[in-house]
């Protein structure tokens, strides 16, 4: 695998082999078996938005793989002062072995890959969050023993919704999503979902989407960069909350997942969050293992 720009680019086999590698790296990590597969390699991590999990899991992951990571805030880089991405890509390609980028426009990530000559990993854009959803797939498979599940997403048709729909459909799951009419997933994703007749269902009624779910996902109503829309969004998403009533129509033992950070009392109740905290923090932990698999798949190829 050369890059991880979006899950739309990956085959089912590529996704499953990343999950298998993530499981192996996790088991080795738990057993204290070192795996310095990327010894001597450097990952640059460009952040144009805030992060807790992505930053810490990528940095720790590179360290555990024997390499190192550089935190590059756009506030300090020349890219934040208008240096073109084409030039940034070509310069950083001369120093680094890979780049992880968190930014706004998906096009910026695609341009880095186009102009640079090293692997590019998408650490979240307005369009998608592929690393998160690889960790989500790993967590669901770990807990349920299969990906042949009914996956439900409640809330904003945002970057998380886009990646969840693509990732879960690609591995054979059934996907139901509930979002308000004006907050539907990206048109490109809805077009992709058309290739899965009978497996994709979209409604504006959360209870319909949650029926018989094996796992329910949600995410914040106001994503990074949308802060000025907060009041309008709070109104639009009233009723799109993961709560006990919603879970009552799901399958028994239904998992609840949240990429975090969570806003208790908005998209999820405190009660549901705490009842499913173990699953949610397993999900957060798996960011580390799933991303190490991505780093190995992308950056090991480069050195050989
Ligand atoms: N879920 C996630 O990507 O978290 P951060 O924004 O903290 O990286
Ligand atoms: N949809 C959220 C995800 C954060 C990890 C955002 O983009 O802010």
Tab-separated table of N, CA and C and ligand atoms in Angstrom, residues 50-55 102 124 129 132 224 259-261 287, ligand 1:
chain	number	residue	atom	x	y	z
A	50	UNK	N	-6.837	20.433	15.966
A	50	UNK	CA	-6.445	19.853	17.259
A	50	UNK	C	-6.494	18.334	17.234
A	51	UNK	N	-5.837	17.721	18.203
A	51	UNK	CA	-5.881	16.257	18.325
A	51	UNK	C	-5.309	15.808	19.658
A	52	UNK	N	-5.912	14.795	20.233
A	52	UNK	CA	-5.329	14.096	21.378
A	52	UNK	C	-4.899	12.694	20.928
A	53	UNK	N	-5.899	11.894	20.504
A	53	UNK	CA	-5.645	10.493	20.160
A	53	UNK	C	-4.717	10.329	18.963
A	54	UNK	N	-5.009	11.050	17.898
A	54	UNK	CA	-4.255	10.843	16.658
A	54	UNK	C	-2.793	11.188	16.870
A	55	UNK	N	-2.565	12.318	17.500
A	55	UNK	CA	-1.182	12.730	17.717
A	55	UNK	C	-0.432	11.726	18.598
A	102	UNK	N	-3.427	15.935	9.246
A	102	UNK	CA	-4.810	16.232	9.666
A	102	UNK	C	-5.112	17.630	9.185
A	124	UNK	N	-7.355	12.602	9.305
A	124	UNK	CA	-8.689	13.247	9.362
A	124	UNK	C	-8.719	14.468	8.446
A	129	UNK	N	-12.170	9.976	7.858
A	129	UNK	CA	-11.277	9.677	8.986
A	129	UNK	C	-10.913	8.179	8.906
A	132	UNK	N	-9.327	6.188	11.971
A	132	UNK	CA	-10.289	5.921	13.038
A	132	UNK	C	-11.138	4.706	12.697
A	224	UNK	N	-14.818	19.886	14.087
A	224	UNK	CA	-13.791	20.938	14.078
A	224	UNK	C	-13.920	21.764	12.802
A	259	UNK	N	-15.851	7.832	18.435
A	259	UNK	CA	-14.443	8.077	18.102
A	259	UNK	C	-13.778	8.990	19.130
A	260	UNK	N	-14.613	9.776	19.860
A	260	UNK	CA	-14.137	10.743	20.854
A	260	UNK	C	-13.422	11.925	20.166
A	261	UNK	N	-13.449	13.113	20.727
A	261	UNK	CA	-14.058	13.458	22.004
A	261	UNK	C	-15.587	13.422	21.946
A	287	UNK	N	-6.649	2.641	18.043
A	287	UNK	CA	-6.034	3.616	17.131
A	287	UNK	C	-4.541	3.321	17.019
B	1	LIG	N1	-10.824	10.368	17.421
B	1	LIG	C1	-9.827	11.226	17.162
B	1	LIG	O1	-9.349	11.338	16.036
B	1	LIG	O2	-9.371	11.915	18.246
B	1	LIG	P1	-8.393	13.188	18.233
B	1	LIG	O3	-9.147	14.305	17.575
B	1	LIG	O4	-8.111	13.432	19.678
B	1	LIG	O5	-7.152	12.828	17.464
